[in-house]
mmCIF file of C-alpha atoms in Angstrom:
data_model
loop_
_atom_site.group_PDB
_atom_site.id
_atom_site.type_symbol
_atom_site.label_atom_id
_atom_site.label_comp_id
_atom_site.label_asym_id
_atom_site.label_seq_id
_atom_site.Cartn_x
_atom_site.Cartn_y
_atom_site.Cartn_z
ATOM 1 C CA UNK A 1 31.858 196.624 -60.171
ATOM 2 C CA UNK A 2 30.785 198.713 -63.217
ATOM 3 C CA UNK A 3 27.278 199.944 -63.052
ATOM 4 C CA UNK A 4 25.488 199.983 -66.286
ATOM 5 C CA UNK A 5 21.896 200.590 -64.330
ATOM 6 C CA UNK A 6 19.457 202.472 -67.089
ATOM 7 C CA UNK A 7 21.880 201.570 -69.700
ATOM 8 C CA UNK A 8 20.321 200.711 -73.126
ATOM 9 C CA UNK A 9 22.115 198.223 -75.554
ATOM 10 C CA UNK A 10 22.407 196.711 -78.894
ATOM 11 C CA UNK A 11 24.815 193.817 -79.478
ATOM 12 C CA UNK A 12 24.344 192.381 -82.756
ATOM 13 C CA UNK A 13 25.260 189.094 -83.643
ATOM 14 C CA UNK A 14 24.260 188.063 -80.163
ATOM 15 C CA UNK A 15 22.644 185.014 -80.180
ATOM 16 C CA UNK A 16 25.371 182.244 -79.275
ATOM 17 C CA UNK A 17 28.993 182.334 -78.969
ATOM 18 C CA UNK A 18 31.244 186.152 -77.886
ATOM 19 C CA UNK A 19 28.190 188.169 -78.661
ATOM 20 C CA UNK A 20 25.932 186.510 -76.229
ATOM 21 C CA UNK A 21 28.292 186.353 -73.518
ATOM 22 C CA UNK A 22 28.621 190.505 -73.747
ATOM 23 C CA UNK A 23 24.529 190.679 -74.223
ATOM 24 C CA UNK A 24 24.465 188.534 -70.307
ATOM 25 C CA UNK A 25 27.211 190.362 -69.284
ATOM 26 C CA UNK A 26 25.942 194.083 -70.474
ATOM 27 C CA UNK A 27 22.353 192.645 -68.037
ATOM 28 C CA UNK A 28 24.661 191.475 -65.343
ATOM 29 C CA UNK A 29 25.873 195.032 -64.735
ATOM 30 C CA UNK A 30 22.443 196.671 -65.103
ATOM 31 C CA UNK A 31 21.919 196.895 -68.790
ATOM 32 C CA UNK A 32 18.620 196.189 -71.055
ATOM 33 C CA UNK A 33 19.407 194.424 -74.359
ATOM 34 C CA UNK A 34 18.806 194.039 -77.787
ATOM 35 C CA UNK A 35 19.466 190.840 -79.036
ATOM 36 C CA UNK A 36 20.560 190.883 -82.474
ATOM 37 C CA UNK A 37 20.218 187.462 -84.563
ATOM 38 C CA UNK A 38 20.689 186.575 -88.119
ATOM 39 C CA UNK A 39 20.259 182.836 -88.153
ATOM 40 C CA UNK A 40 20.267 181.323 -84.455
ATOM 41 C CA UNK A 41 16.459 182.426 -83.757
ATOM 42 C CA UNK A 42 16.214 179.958 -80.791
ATOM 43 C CA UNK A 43 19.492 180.388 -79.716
ATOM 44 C CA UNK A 44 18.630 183.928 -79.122
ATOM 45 C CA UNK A 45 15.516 183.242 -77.389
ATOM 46 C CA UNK A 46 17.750 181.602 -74.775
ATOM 47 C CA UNK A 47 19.992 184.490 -74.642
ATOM 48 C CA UNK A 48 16.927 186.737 -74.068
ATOM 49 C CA UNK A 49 15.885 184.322 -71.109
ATOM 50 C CA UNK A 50 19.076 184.098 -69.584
ATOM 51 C CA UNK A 51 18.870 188.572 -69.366
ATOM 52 C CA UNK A 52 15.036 188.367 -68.327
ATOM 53 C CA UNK A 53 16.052 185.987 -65.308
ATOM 54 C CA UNK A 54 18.513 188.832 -64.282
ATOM 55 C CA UNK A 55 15.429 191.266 -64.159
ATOM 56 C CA UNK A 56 16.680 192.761 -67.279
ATOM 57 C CA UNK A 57 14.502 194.287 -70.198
ATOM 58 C CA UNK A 58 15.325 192.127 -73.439
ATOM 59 C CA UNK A 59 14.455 191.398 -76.908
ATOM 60 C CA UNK A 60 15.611 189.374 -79.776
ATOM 61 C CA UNK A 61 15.208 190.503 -83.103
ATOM 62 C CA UNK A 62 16.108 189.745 -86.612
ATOM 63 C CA UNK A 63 18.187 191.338 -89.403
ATOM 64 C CA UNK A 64 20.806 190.488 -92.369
ATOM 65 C CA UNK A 65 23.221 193.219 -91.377
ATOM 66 C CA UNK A 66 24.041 193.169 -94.932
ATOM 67 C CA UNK A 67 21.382 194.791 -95.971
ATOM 68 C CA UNK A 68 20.939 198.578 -95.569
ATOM 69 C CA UNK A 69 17.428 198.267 -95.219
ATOM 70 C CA UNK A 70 17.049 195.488 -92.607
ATOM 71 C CA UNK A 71 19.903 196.968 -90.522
ATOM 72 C CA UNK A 72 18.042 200.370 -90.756
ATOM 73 C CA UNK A 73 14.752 198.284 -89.517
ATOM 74 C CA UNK A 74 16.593 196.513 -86.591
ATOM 75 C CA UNK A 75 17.784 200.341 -85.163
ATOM 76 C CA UNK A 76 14.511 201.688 -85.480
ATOM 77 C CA UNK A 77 13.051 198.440 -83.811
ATOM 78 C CA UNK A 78 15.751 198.164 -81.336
ATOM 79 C CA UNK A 79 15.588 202.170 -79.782
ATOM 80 C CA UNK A 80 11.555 201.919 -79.694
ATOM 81 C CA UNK A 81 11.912 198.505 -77.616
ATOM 82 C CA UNK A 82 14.747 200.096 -75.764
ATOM 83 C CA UNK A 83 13.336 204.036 -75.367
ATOM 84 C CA UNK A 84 16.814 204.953 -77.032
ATOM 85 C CA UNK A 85 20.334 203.851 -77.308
ATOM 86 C CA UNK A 86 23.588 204.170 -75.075
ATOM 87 C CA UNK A 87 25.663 201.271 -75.952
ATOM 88 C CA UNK A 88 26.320 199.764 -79.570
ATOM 89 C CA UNK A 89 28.256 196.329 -79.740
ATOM 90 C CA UNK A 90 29.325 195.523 -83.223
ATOM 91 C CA UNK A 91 30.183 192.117 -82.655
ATOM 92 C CA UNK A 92 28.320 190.436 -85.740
ATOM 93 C CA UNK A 93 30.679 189.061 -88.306
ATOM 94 C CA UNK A 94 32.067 185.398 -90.208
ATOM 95 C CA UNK A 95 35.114 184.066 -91.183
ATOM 96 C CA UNK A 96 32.872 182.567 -93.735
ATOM 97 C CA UNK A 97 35.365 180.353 -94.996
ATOM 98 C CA UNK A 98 39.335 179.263 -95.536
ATOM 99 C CA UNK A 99 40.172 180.213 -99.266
ATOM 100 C CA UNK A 100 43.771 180.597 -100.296
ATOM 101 C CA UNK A 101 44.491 183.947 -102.186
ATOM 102 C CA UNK A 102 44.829 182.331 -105.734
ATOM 103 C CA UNK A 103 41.793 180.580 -105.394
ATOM 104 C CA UNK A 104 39.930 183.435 -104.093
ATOM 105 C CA UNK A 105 36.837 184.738 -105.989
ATOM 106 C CA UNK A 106 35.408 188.189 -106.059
ATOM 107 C CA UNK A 107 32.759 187.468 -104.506
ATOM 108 C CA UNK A 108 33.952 185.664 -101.524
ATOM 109 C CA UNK A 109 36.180 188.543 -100.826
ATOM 110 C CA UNK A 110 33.414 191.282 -100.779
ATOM 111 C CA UNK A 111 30.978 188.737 -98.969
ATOM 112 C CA UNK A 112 33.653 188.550 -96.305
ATOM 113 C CA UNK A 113 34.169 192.446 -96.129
ATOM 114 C CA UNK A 114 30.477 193.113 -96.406
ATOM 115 C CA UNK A 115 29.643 190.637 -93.171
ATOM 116 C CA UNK A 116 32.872 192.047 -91.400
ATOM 117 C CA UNK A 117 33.910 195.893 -92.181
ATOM 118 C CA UNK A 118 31.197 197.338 -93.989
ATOM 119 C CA UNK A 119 28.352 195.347 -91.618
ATOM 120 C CA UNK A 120 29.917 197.431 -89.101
ATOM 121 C CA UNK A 121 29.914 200.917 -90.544
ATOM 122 C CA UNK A 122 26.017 200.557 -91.242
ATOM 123 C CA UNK A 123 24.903 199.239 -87.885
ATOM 124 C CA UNK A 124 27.053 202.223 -86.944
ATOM 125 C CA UNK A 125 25.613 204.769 -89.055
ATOM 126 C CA UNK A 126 22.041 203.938 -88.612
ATOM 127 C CA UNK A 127 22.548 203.876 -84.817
ATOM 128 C CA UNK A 128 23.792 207.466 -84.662
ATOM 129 C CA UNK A 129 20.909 209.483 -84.477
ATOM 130 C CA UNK A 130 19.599 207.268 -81.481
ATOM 131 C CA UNK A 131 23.170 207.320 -79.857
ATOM 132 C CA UNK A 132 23.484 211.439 -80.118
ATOM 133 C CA UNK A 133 20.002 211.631 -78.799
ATOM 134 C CA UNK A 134 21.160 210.252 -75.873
ATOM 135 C CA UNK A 135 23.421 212.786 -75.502
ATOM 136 C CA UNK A 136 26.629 210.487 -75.064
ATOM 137 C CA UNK A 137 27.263 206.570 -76.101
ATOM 138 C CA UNK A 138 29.709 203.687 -76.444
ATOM 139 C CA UNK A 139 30.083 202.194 -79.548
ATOM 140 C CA UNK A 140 32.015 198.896 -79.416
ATOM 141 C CA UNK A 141 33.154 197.130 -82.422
ATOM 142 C CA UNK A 142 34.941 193.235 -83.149
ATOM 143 C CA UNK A 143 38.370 193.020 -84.557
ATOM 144 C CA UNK A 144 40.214 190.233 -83.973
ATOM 145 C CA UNK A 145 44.433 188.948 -83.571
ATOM 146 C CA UNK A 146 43.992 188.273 -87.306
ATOM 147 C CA UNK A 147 43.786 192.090 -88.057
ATOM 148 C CA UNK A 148 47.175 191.985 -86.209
ATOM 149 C CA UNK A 149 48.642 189.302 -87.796
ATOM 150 C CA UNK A 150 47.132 188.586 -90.879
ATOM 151 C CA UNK A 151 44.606 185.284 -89.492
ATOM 152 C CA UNK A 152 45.737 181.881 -90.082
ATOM 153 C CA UNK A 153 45.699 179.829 -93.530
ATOM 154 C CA UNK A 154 43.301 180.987 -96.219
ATOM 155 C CA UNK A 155 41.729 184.374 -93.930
ATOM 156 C CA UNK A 156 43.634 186.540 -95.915
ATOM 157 C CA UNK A 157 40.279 188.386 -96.387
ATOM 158 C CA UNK A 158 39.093 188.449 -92.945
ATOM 159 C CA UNK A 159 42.346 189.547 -91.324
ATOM 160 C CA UNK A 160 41.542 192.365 -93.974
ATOM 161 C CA UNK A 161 38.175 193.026 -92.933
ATOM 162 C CA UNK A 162 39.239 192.839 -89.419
ATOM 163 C CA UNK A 163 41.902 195.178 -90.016
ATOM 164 C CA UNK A 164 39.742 197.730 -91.940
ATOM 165 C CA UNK A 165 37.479 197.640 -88.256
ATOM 166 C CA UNK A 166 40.386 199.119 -86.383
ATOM 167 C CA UNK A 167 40.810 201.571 -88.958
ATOM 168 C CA UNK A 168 37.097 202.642 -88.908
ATOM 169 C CA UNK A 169 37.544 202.433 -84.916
ATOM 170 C CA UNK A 170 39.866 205.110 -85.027
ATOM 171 C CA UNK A 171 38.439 207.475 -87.727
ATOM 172 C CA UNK A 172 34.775 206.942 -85.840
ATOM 173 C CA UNK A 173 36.371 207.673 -82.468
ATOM 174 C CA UNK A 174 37.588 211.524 -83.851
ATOM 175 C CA UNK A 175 34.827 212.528 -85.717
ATOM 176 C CA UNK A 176 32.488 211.422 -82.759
ATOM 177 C CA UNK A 177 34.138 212.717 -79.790
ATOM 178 C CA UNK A 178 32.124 216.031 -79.947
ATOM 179 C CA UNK A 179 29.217 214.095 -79.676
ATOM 180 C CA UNK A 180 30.890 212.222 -76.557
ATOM 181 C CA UNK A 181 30.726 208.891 -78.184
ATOM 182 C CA UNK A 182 33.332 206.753 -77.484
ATOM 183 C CA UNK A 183 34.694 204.231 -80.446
ATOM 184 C CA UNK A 184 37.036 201.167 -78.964
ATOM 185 C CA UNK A 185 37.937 198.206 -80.592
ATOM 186 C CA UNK A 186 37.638 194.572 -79.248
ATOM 187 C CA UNK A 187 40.443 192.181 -80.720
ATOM 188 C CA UNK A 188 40.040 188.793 -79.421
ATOM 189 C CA UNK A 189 42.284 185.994 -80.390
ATOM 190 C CA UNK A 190 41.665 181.850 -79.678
ATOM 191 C CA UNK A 191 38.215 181.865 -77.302
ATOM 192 C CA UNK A 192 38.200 178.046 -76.904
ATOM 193 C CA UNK A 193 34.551 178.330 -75.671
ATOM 194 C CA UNK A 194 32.855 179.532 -79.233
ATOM 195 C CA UNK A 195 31.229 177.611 -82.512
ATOM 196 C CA UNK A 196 34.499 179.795 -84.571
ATOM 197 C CA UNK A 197 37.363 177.686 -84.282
ATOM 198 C CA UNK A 198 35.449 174.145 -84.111
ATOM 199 C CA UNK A 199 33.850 175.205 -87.470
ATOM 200 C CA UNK A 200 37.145 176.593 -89.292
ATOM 201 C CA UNK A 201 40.140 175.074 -87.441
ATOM 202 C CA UNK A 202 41.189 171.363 -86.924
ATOM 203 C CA UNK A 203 41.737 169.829 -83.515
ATOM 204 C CA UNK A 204 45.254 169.752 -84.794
ATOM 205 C CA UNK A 205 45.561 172.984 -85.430
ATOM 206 C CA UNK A 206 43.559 174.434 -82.247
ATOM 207 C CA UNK A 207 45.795 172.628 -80.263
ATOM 208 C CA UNK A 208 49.109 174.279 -81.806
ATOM 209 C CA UNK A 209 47.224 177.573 -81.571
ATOM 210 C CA UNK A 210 47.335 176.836 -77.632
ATOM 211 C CA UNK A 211 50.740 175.734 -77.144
ATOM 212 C CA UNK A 212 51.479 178.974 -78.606
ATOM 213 C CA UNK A 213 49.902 181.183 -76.247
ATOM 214 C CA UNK A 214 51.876 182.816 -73.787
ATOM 215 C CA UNK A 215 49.484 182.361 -70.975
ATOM 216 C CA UNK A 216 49.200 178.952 -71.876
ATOM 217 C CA UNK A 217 45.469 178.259 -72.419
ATOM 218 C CA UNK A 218 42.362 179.343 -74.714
ATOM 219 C CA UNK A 219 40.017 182.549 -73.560
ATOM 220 C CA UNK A 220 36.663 182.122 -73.127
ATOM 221 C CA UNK A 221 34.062 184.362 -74.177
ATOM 222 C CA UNK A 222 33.259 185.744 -70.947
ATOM 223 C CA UNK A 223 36.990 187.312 -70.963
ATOM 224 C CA UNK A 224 36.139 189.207 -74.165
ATOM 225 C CA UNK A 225 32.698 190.054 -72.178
ATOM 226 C CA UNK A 226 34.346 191.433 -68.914
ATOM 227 C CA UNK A 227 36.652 193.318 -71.959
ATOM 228 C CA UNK A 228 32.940 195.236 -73.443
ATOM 229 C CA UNK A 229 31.419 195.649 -70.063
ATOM 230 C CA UNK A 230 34.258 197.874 -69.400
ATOM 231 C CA UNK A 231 34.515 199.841 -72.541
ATOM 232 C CA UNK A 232 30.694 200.474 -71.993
ATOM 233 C CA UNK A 233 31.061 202.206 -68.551
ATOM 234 C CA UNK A 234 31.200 205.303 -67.256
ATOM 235 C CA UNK A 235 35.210 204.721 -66.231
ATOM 236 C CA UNK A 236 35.698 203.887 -69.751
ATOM 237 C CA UNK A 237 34.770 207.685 -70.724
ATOM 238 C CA UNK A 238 38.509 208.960 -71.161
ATOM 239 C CA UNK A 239 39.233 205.598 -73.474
ATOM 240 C CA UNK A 240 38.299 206.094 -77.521
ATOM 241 C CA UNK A 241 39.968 205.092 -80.697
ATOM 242 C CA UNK A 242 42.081 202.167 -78.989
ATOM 243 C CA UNK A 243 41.831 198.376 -79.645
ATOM 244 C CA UNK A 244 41.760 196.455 -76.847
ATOM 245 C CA UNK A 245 43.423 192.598 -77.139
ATOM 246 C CA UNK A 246 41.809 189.925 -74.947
ATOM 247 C CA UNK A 247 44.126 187.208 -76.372
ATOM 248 C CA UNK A 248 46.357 185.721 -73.959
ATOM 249 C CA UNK A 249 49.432 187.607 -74.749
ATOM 250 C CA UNK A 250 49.204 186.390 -78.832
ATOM 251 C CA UNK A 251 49.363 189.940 -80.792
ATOM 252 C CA UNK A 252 52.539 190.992 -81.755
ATOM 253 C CA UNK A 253 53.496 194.024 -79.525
#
């Protein structure tokens, strides 16, 4: 079993669905949590219950991670709850909606890469100085299959956004290395057990998604969990810049 004993995290966007299955998981192996929220306040309280009755250290706390200032705010609330910061989960992020290309505004484009990609760098960048305190770190971030395979009908713009992650992934995993921060990458593709594909996908559709799989059957959101609780251990220290797919066999390869 990884130990994560001592371990400090952050996992934003962690109040239902993928990102609350890593924040239980991250306490199951030893870790105390942040939990990051934008809308599902009570949700997150839950979450934070679920970690205390581990014997955990938790917290749930607010922020827009698209703005500067409020993702700035959660850091600085996040380390002083925590003492510091080891492990960074970047799993906040929306389709937001299906829009074909041609009837594709501006604005739903950058909304989508703001929530997505550039969501990601800040929470990143304003978790740095905590993470190089600490004097090593894992940073985890979301892609998805989509950023493989450009996403299903009108996600054009999140497969893009999901595809810019990887790329930040990468470039994030050189430049920190000297710091020994580690940068991976988790791509998951149809979790059965999450609010994303009842919101965006038809029972129709979800079911041809299935029949597709090679492994014959949805993931669940622990799967992607068991995928971050191993990125954020100590065995995990050789593995950086790499996207890891928890997605039944679905990515092209």
């Amino acid at each position: 079993m990884f130990d994560l004993t001592g371990r400090r995290a952050l996992v934003t966007g962690a109040g239902h669905g993928i990102g609350a299955a890593i924040a239980v998981a991250l306490a199951e192996h030893g870790a105390d949590v942040v939990v990051h929220y934008g809308h599902s306040a009570g949700r997150a309280a839950a979450v934070v219950d679920r970690i205390a009755a581990l014997g955990r250290r938790a917290v749930a706390l607010p922020a827009d991670v698209t703005d500067t200032g409020q993702v700035d705010r959660l850091l600085a609330e996040a380390t002083g709850h925590l003492g510091g910061l080891d492990v960074l989960v970047c799993n906040a992020g929306h389709l937001v909606g299906r829009v074909a290309v041609g009837e594709m505004s501006d604005e739903h484009f950058a909304r989508v890469t703001d929530v997505n990609l550039t969501a990601t760098f800040r929470t990143v960048r304003a978790a740095l100085p905590a993470l190089r305190a600490a004097g090593s770190g894992r940073i985890i971030t979301m892609a998805s299959l989509a950023a493989h395979n450009g996403g299903g009908p009108g996600a054009v713009a999140y497969a893009a956004a999901k595809a810019g992650v990887i790329g930040l992934t990468k470039g994030l995993a050189k430049e920190l290395a000297p710091d020994r921060i580690t940068v991976n990458a988790l791509a998951p593709g149809y979790i059965g057990d999450t609010d994303f594909h009842a919101t965006f996908s038809t029972p129709q559709r979800r079911a041809a998604t299935v029949a597709a799989l090679p492994v014959g059957r949805g993931g669940t959101a622990a799967e992607v969990a068991a995928a971050a609780v191993y990125l954020a251990s100590a065995e995990a220290a050789f593995v950086t810049g790499t996207t890891l797919d928890v997605d039944g066999g679905a990515a092209p390869r």
